[in-house]
mmCIF file of C-alpha atoms in Angstrom:
data_model
loop_
_atom_site.group_PDB
_atom_site.id
_atom_site.type_symbol
_atom_site.label_atom_id
_atom_site.label_comp_id
_atom_site.label_asym_id
_atom_site.label_seq_id
_atom_site.Cartn_x
_atom_site.Cartn_y
_atom_site.Cartn_z
ATOM 1 C CA MET X 94 -5.843 12.996 12.356
ATOM 2 C CA LYS X 95 -9.564 13.658 12.222
ATOM 3 C CA THR X 96 -12.012 10.811 11.794
ATOM 4 C CA ARG X 97 -13.220 10.714 8.219
ATOM 5 C CA THR X 98 -16.639 10.032 6.793
ATOM 6 C CA PHE X 99 -15.861 8.088 3.629
ATOM 7 C CA LEU X 100 -17.997 8.369 0.525
ATOM 8 C CA PHE X 101 -17.996 5.196 -1.545
ATOM 9 C CA PRO X 102 -20.102 5.546 -4.669
ATOM 10 C CA ALA X 103 -17.678 3.279 -6.508
ATOM 11 C CA PHE X 104 -18.187 0.578 -3.863
ATOM 12 C CA THR X 105 -21.941 0.390 -4.151
ATOM 13 C CA ALA X 106 -22.523 0.957 -7.827
ATOM 14 C CA ILE X 107 -21.820 -1.110 -10.897
ATOM 15 C CA MET X 108 -19.177 0.727 -12.896
ATOM 16 C CA MET X 109 -17.928 0.574 -16.426
ATOM 17 C CA ILE X 110 -14.462 0.314 -17.984
ATOM 18 C CA SER X 111 -14.336 -0.112 -21.747
ATOM 19 C CA SER X 112 -18.055 -0.905 -21.701
ATOM 20 C CA VAL X 113 -17.553 -3.910 -19.397
ATOM 21 C CA ALA X 114 -19.579 -3.871 -16.153
ATOM 22 C CA PHE X 115 -18.119 -5.064 -12.863
ATOM 23 C CA ALA X 116 -18.651 -4.912 -9.115
ATOM 24 C CA PRO X 117 -16.188 -5.190 -6.220
ATOM 25 C CA PRO X 118 -15.357 -8.825 -5.398
ATOM 26 C CA HIS X 119 -17.102 -10.498 -2.513
ATOM 27 C CA GLU X 120 -14.696 -11.540 0.235
ATOM 28 C CA SER X 121 -15.439 -15.208 -0.445
ATOM 29 C CA LEU X 122 -14.098 -14.803 -3.996
ATOM 30 C CA ILE X 123 -10.743 -13.377 -2.895
ATOM 31 C CA THR X 124 -8.160 -16.151 -3.068
ATOM 32 C CA ALA X 125 -4.953 -16.682 -1.161
ATOM 33 C CA ALA X 126 -3.088 -15.955 -4.402
ATOM 34 C CA ASP X 127 -4.823 -12.539 -4.589
ATOM 35 C CA LEU X 128 -3.829 -11.762 -1.029
ATOM 36 C CA LEU X 129 -0.242 -12.939 -1.336
ATOM 37 C CA GLY X 130 0.411 -11.159 -4.626
ATOM 38 C CA LYS X 131 0.765 -14.353 -6.668
ATOM 39 C CA ILE X 132 -1.021 -12.718 -9.584
ATOM 40 C CA ASN X 133 -0.373 -11.248 -13.023
ATOM 41 C CA PRO X 134 -2.211 -7.912 -13.330
ATOM 42 C CA ALA X 135 -1.424 -7.681 -17.046
ATOM 43 C CA ARG X 136 -3.495 -10.806 -17.674
ATOM 44 C CA ASP X 137 -6.288 -10.129 -15.202
ATOM 45 C CA SER X 138 -9.446 -8.364 -16.369
ATOM 46 C CA GLY X 139 -9.913 -7.060 -12.850
ATOM 47 C CA PHE X 140 -6.967 -4.686 -13.318
ATOM 48 C CA THR X 141 -6.455 -1.584 -15.470
ATOM 49 C CA LEU X 142 -3.145 -0.292 -16.825
ATOM 50 C CA LEU X 143 -2.673 3.325 -15.776
ATOM 51 C CA GLY X 144 -2.104 5.828 -18.528
ATOM 52 C CA ASN X 145 1.371 7.345 -18.747
ATOM 53 C CA ARG X 146 0.076 10.774 -17.781
ATOM 54 C CA TYR X 147 -0.552 9.472 -14.245
ATOM 55 C CA CYS X 148 2.783 7.717 -13.682
ATOM 56 C CA ALA X 149 6.500 8.313 -13.399
ATOM 57 C CA ARG X 150 7.027 5.238 -15.600
ATOM 58 C CA SER X 151 4.865 2.848 -17.590
ATOM 59 C CA GLY X 152 3.568 -0.499 -16.346
ATOM 60 C CA HIS X 153 1.438 0.491 -13.355
ATOM 61 C CA TYR X 154 -1.793 -1.402 -12.655
ATOM 62 C CA LEU X 155 -4.660 -0.931 -10.244
ATOM 63 C CA ARG X 156 -7.837 -2.883 -9.682
ATOM 64 C CA ASN X 157 -10.562 -1.375 -11.867
ATOM 65 C CA GLU X 158 -12.517 0.295 -9.077
ATOM 66 C CA ALA X 159 -9.379 1.784 -7.528
ATOM 67 C CA TYR X 160 -8.269 3.020 -10.939
ATOM 68 C CA LEU X 161 -11.508 4.881 -11.612
ATOM 69 C CA SER X 162 -11.460 6.597 -8.243
ATOM 70 C CA PHE X 163 -7.800 7.450 -8.535
ATOM 71 C CA VAL X 164 -8.368 9.118 -11.901
ATOM 72 C CA LYS X 165 -11.112 11.235 -10.361
ATOM 73 C CA MET X 166 -8.845 12.186 -7.485
ATOM 74 C CA TYR X 167 -5.962 12.955 -9.861
ATOM 75 C CA GLU X 168 -8.112 15.307 -11.930
ATOM 76 C CA ALA X 169 -9.472 17.055 -8.854
ATOM 77 C CA ALA X 170 -6.012 17.568 -7.476
ATOM 78 C CA ALA X 171 -4.721 18.847 -10.817
ATOM 79 C CA LYS X 172 -7.381 21.558 -10.788
ATOM 80 C CA ASP X 173 -5.831 22.720 -7.496
ATOM 81 C CA GLY X 174 -2.319 22.650 -8.940
ATOM 82 C CA ILE X 175 -1.350 19.299 -7.378
ATOM 83 C CA ILE X 176 0.018 16.537 -9.608
ATOM 84 C CA LEU X 177 -0.418 13.143 -7.959
ATOM 85 C CA THR X 178 2.189 11.187 -9.908
ATOM 86 C CA VAL X 179 2.084 7.439 -9.210
ATOM 87 C CA LEU X 180 5.480 6.047 -8.252
ATOM 88 C CA SER X 181 4.323 2.576 -7.223
ATOM 89 C CA SER X 182 1.031 0.694 -7.412
ATOM 90 C CA THR X 183 0.328 -3.032 -7.695
ATOM 91 C CA ARG X 184 3.348 -5.163 -6.799
ATOM 92 C CA THR X 185 3.380 -8.909 -7.241
ATOM 93 C CA PHE X 186 4.941 -11.382 -4.855
ATOM 94 C CA SER X 187 7.901 -11.567 -7.243
ATOM 95 C CA ASP X 188 8.250 -7.770 -7.284
ATOM 96 C CA GLN X 189 8.265 -7.626 -3.478
ATOM 97 C CA LYS X 190 10.661 -10.551 -3.263
ATOM 98 C CA THR X 191 13.193 -8.681 -5.376
ATOM 99 C CA ILE X 192 12.891 -5.558 -3.224
ATOM 100 C CA TRP X 193 13.166 -7.572 0.000
ATOM 101 C CA GLU X 194 16.040 -9.863 -0.996
ATOM 102 C CA ASN X 195 18.073 -6.991 -2.402
ATOM 103 C CA LYS X 196 17.877 -5.263 0.979
ATOM 104 C CA TRP X 197 18.448 -8.512 2.870
ATOM 105 C CA SER X 198 21.605 -9.324 0.872
ATOM 106 C CA GLY X 199 22.991 -5.802 0.905
ATOM 107 C CA LYS X 200 22.602 -5.285 -2.831
ATOM 108 C CA THR X 201 20.291 -2.390 -1.956
ATOM 109 C CA LYS X 202 21.547 -0.246 0.886
ATOM 110 C CA VAL X 203 19.240 0.699 3.750
ATOM 111 C CA ASN X 204 20.077 4.127 5.186
ATOM 112 C CA GLY X 205 23.419 3.778 3.497
ATOM 113 C CA GLN X 206 24.186 0.439 5.139
ATOM 114 C CA ASP X 207 24.749 -3.071 3.792
ATOM 115 C CA LEU X 208 22.520 -4.846 6.296
ATOM 116 C CA SER X 209 24.079 -8.223 5.533
ATOM 117 C CA GLU X 210 27.294 -6.813 7.051
ATOM 118 C CA THR X 211 25.996 -4.504 9.760
ATOM 119 C CA ILE X 212 23.146 -6.635 11.152
ATOM 120 C CA LYS X 213 23.940 -10.323 11.504
ATOM 121 C CA ASP X 214 20.916 -11.232 13.629
ATOM 122 C CA PRO X 215 18.257 -12.155 11.010
ATOM 123 C CA SER X 216 15.248 -11.064 13.083
ATOM 124 C CA VAL X 217 16.835 -7.694 13.779
ATOM 125 C CA ARG X 218 17.751 -7.342 10.108
ATOM 126 C CA ALA X 219 14.182 -8.119 9.083
ATOM 127 C CA ARG X 220 12.832 -5.441 11.449
ATOM 128 C CA ALA X 221 15.311 -2.915 10.030
ATOM 129 C CA ILE X 222 14.057 -3.612 6.489
ATOM 130 C CA MET X 223 10.474 -3.432 7.718
ATOM 131 C CA HIS X 224 10.703 0.190 8.717
ATOM 132 C CA TYR X 225 9.385 0.832 5.217
ATOM 133 C CA SER X 226 9.448 -2.414 3.178
ATOM 134 C CA SER X 227 7.126 -5.385 3.571
ATOM 135 C CA MET X 228 7.972 -9.047 3.555
ATOM 136 C CA PRO X 229 6.719 -10.688 0.350
ATOM 137 C CA GLY X 230 3.231 -11.999 0.916
ATOM 138 C CA THR X 231 2.408 -9.305 3.465
ATOM 139 C CA SER X 232 2.347 -6.135 1.371
ATOM 140 C CA ARG X 233 -0.887 -4.203 0.800
ATOM 141 C CA HIS X 234 0.539 -3.398 -2.659
ATOM 142 C CA HIS X 235 -0.227 -7.016 -3.619
ATOM 143 C CA TRP X 236 -3.941 -6.227 -3.580
ATOM 144 C CA GLY X 237 -4.096 -3.679 -6.392
ATOM 145 C CA THR X 238 -5.616 -1.062 -4.092
ATOM 146 C CA GLU X 239 -2.550 0.978 -3.112
ATOM 147 C CA VAL X 240 -0.648 3.862 -4.663
ATOM 148 C CA ASP X 241 2.591 5.596 -3.633
ATOM 149 C CA LEU X 242 2.410 9.199 -4.756
ATOM 150 C CA VAL X 243 4.794 12.018 -5.718
ATOM 151 C CA ASN X 244 7.833 11.240 -3.555
ATOM 152 C CA LEU X 245 9.062 8.304 -1.448
ATOM 153 C CA ASN X 246 11.279 10.364 0.880
ATOM 154 C CA LYS X 247 9.758 11.504 4.161
ATOM 155 C CA GLU X 248 11.917 14.671 4.074
ATOM 156 C CA TYR X 249 10.123 15.834 0.941
ATOM 157 C CA PHE X 250 6.897 16.227 2.865
ATOM 158 C CA ASP X 251 8.598 18.737 5.174
ATOM 159 C CA THR X 252 9.234 21.051 2.215
ATOM 160 C CA PRO X 253 6.649 23.662 1.115
ATOM 161 C CA ALA X 254 5.822 21.628 -2.015
ATOM 162 C CA GLY X 255 5.514 18.411 -0.040
ATOM 163 C CA ARG X 256 3.369 19.954 2.663
ATOM 164 C CA LYS X 257 1.028 21.269 -0.021
ATOM 165 C CA VAL X 258 0.654 17.787 -1.527
ATOM 166 C CA TYR X 259 0.046 16.109 1.816
ATOM 167 C CA LEU X 260 -2.388 18.748 3.025
ATOM 168 C CA TRP X 261 -4.452 18.287 -0.149
ATOM 169 C CA LEU X 262 -4.497 14.514 0.299
ATOM 170 C CA HIS X 263 -5.275 14.789 4.007
ATOM 171 C CA ASP X 264 -8.210 17.090 3.276
ATOM 172 C CA HIS X 265 -9.584 15.526 0.081
ATOM 173 C CA ALA X 266 -8.452 11.928 -0.496
ATOM 174 C CA HIS X 267 -11.325 10.555 1.594
ATOM 175 C CA GLU X 268 -13.768 12.117 -0.854
ATOM 176 C CA PHE X 269 -12.553 9.590 -3.414
ATOM 177 C CA GLY X 270 -12.360 6.616 -1.035
ATOM 178 C CA PHE X 271 -8.654 6.862 -0.253
ATOM 179 C CA CYS X 272 -7.114 6.657 3.203
ATOM 180 C CA GLN X 273 -3.573 6.771 4.587
ATOM 181 C CA PRO X 274 -2.717 3.344 6.105
ATOM 182 C CA TYR X 275 0.547 4.341 7.748
ATOM 183 C CA THR X 276 -0.093 7.491 9.742
ATOM 184 C CA GLU X 277 2.113 8.852 12.484
ATOM 185 C CA LYS X 278 2.708 6.310 15.242
ATOM 186 C CA ASN X 279 0.887 6.940 18.510
ATOM 187 C CA GLU X 280 -1.159 5.084 21.093
ATOM 188 C CA LYS X 281 -3.704 4.176 18.415
ATOM 189 C CA ARG X 282 -1.047 2.889 15.977
ATOM 190 C CA PRO X 283 1.956 1.806 18.044
ATOM 191 C CA ASP X 284 3.151 -0.950 15.713
ATOM 192 C CA GLY X 285 3.994 -1.476 12.093
ATOM 193 C CA TYR X 286 5.762 0.536 9.411
ATOM 194 C CA GLU X 287 6.871 4.102 9.869
ATOM 195 C CA GLU X 288 4.617 6.912 8.698
ATOM 196 C CA GLU X 289 4.256 7.065 4.902
ATOM 197 C CA LYS X 290 2.672 10.268 3.702
ATOM 198 C CA TRP X 291 3.001 9.045 0.120
ATOM 199 C CA HIS X 292 1.037 5.789 0.563
ATOM 200 C CA TRP X 293 -2.728 5.882 -0.059
ATOM 201 C CA SER X 294 -5.201 3.043 -0.141
ATOM 202 C CA TYR X 295 -8.555 2.675 -1.901
ATOM 203 C CA MET X 296 -10.436 1.709 1.219
ATOM 204 C CA PRO X 297 -13.689 0.324 -0.307
ATOM 205 C CA LEU X 298 -11.626 -2.525 -1.734
ATOM 206 C CA SER X 299 -8.622 -2.663 0.604
ATOM 207 C CA ALA X 300 -10.834 -3.046 3.693
ATOM 208 C CA VAL X 301 -12.336 -6.165 2.104
ATOM 209 C CA PHE X 302 -8.898 -7.518 1.218
ATOM 210 C CA TYR X 303 -7.630 -6.705 4.703
ATOM 211 C CA SER X 304 -10.406 -8.624 6.484
ATOM 212 C CA SER X 305 -9.977 -11.503 4.052
ATOM 213 C CA TYR X 306 -6.235 -11.561 4.686
ATOM 214 C CA ILE X 307 -6.701 -11.732 8.450
ATOM 215 C CA GLU X 308 -9.186 -14.587 8.039
ATOM 216 C CA LYS X 309 -7.341 -16.662 5.441
ATOM 217 C CA ILE X 310 -3.575 -16.115 5.722
ATOM 218 C CA SER X 311 -1.282 -17.605 8.342
ATOM 219 C CA TYR X 312 2.494 -17.780 8.782
ATOM 220 C CA SER X 313 2.605 -21.057 6.871
ATOM 221 C CA ASP X 314 1.636 -19.020 3.783
ATOM 222 C CA ILE X 315 4.463 -16.513 4.172
ATOM 223 C CA THR X 316 7.300 -18.374 2.547
ATOM 224 C CA GLY X 317 9.378 -18.590 -0.608
ATOM 225 C CA PHE X 318 11.943 -15.834 0.038
ATOM 226 C CA THR X 319 15.139 -15.352 1.993
ATOM 227 C CA GLY X 320 14.305 -14.505 5.608
ATOM 228 C CA SER X 321 10.778 -15.904 5.510
ATOM 229 C CA ALA X 322 11.592 -18.160 8.467
ATOM 230 C CA TYR X 323 11.631 -15.037 10.661
ATOM 231 C CA ALA X 324 8.172 -13.738 9.768
ATOM 232 C CA LYS X 325 6.635 -15.047 12.985
ATOM 233 C CA ASP X 326 9.532 -13.766 15.093
ATOM 234 C CA VAL X 327 8.927 -10.205 13.898
ATOM 235 C CA ARG X 328 5.120 -10.604 14.114
ATOM 236 C CA ALA X 329 4.723 -9.716 10.447
ATOM 237 C CA ILE X 330 0.945 -10.257 10.565
ATOM 238 C CA GLU X 331 0.076 -8.970 14.036
ATOM 239 C CA SER X 332 2.359 -5.932 14.075
ATOM 240 C CA TYR X 333 2.667 -5.028 10.378
ATOM 241 C CA VAL X 334 -0.315 -6.230 8.357
ATOM 242 C CA LYS X 335 -2.589 -5.231 11.256
ATOM 243 C CA GLY X 336 -0.503 -2.193 12.221
ATOM 244 C CA ILE X 337 -2.495 0.321 10.199
ATOM 245 C CA ASN X 338 -4.597 3.414 10.674
ATOM 246 C CA GLY X 339 -7.917 1.989 11.900
ATOM 247 C CA GLU X 340 -9.886 4.024 9.352
ATOM 248 C CA CYS X 341 -8.294 1.947 6.600
ATOM 249 C CA ALA X 342 -9.624 -1.202 8.248
ATOM 250 C CA GLY X 343 -13.129 0.216 8.228
ATOM 251 C CA GLU X 344 -13.103 1.204 11.914
ATOM 252 C CA LYS X 345 -15.090 4.262 12.984
#
């Protein structure tokens, strides 16, 4: 993928939502609760509820800055015949815990398998889940900066419609501050989750949250869910939180 030159007018300017001015949070103001998803977006003035026109279902939130830039990107894509429907956005620790524990217990099948039956080794089971799903407390979706768009199946992006969507995002998302955290694995990104062509991150904010996470969060913070004892074994921070496209971390 080509190196992008990101344009971040939303990152440097004071913006308005409902006549209330705000600026991106300084790293020192980002708390462990913010980073771990122990938040309630519905009661936080730093978040905006997305309108139903943008989403497959109601109840999606993004941080204010990410919301404004997403709306601009959505409208630009729509003019080109691309509808960037949001399938997932901010997820709390509790949301992620439900996703994770359902896969851990076998309630939700992974590639058609009940992992509680087919993979008895807990570390191996955790890695199997982590092809695409994060441990609670380690997901970028906790930060309010991430959106999953259009389709969550990798096969879709091999279809003509899917290729059209991805090509548009690849060529234009950076104009609105968005980057793809989980690109194809190669020598530059050997670790972490599999490629996700649907997952896009508002980099002016997520890069700040990322650096804050690396500074403030340790394995002692990743707890409170089934399988948390194996977070260090699977290198959840080193290989997964850090296992992203370098552009999304602010690297050039």
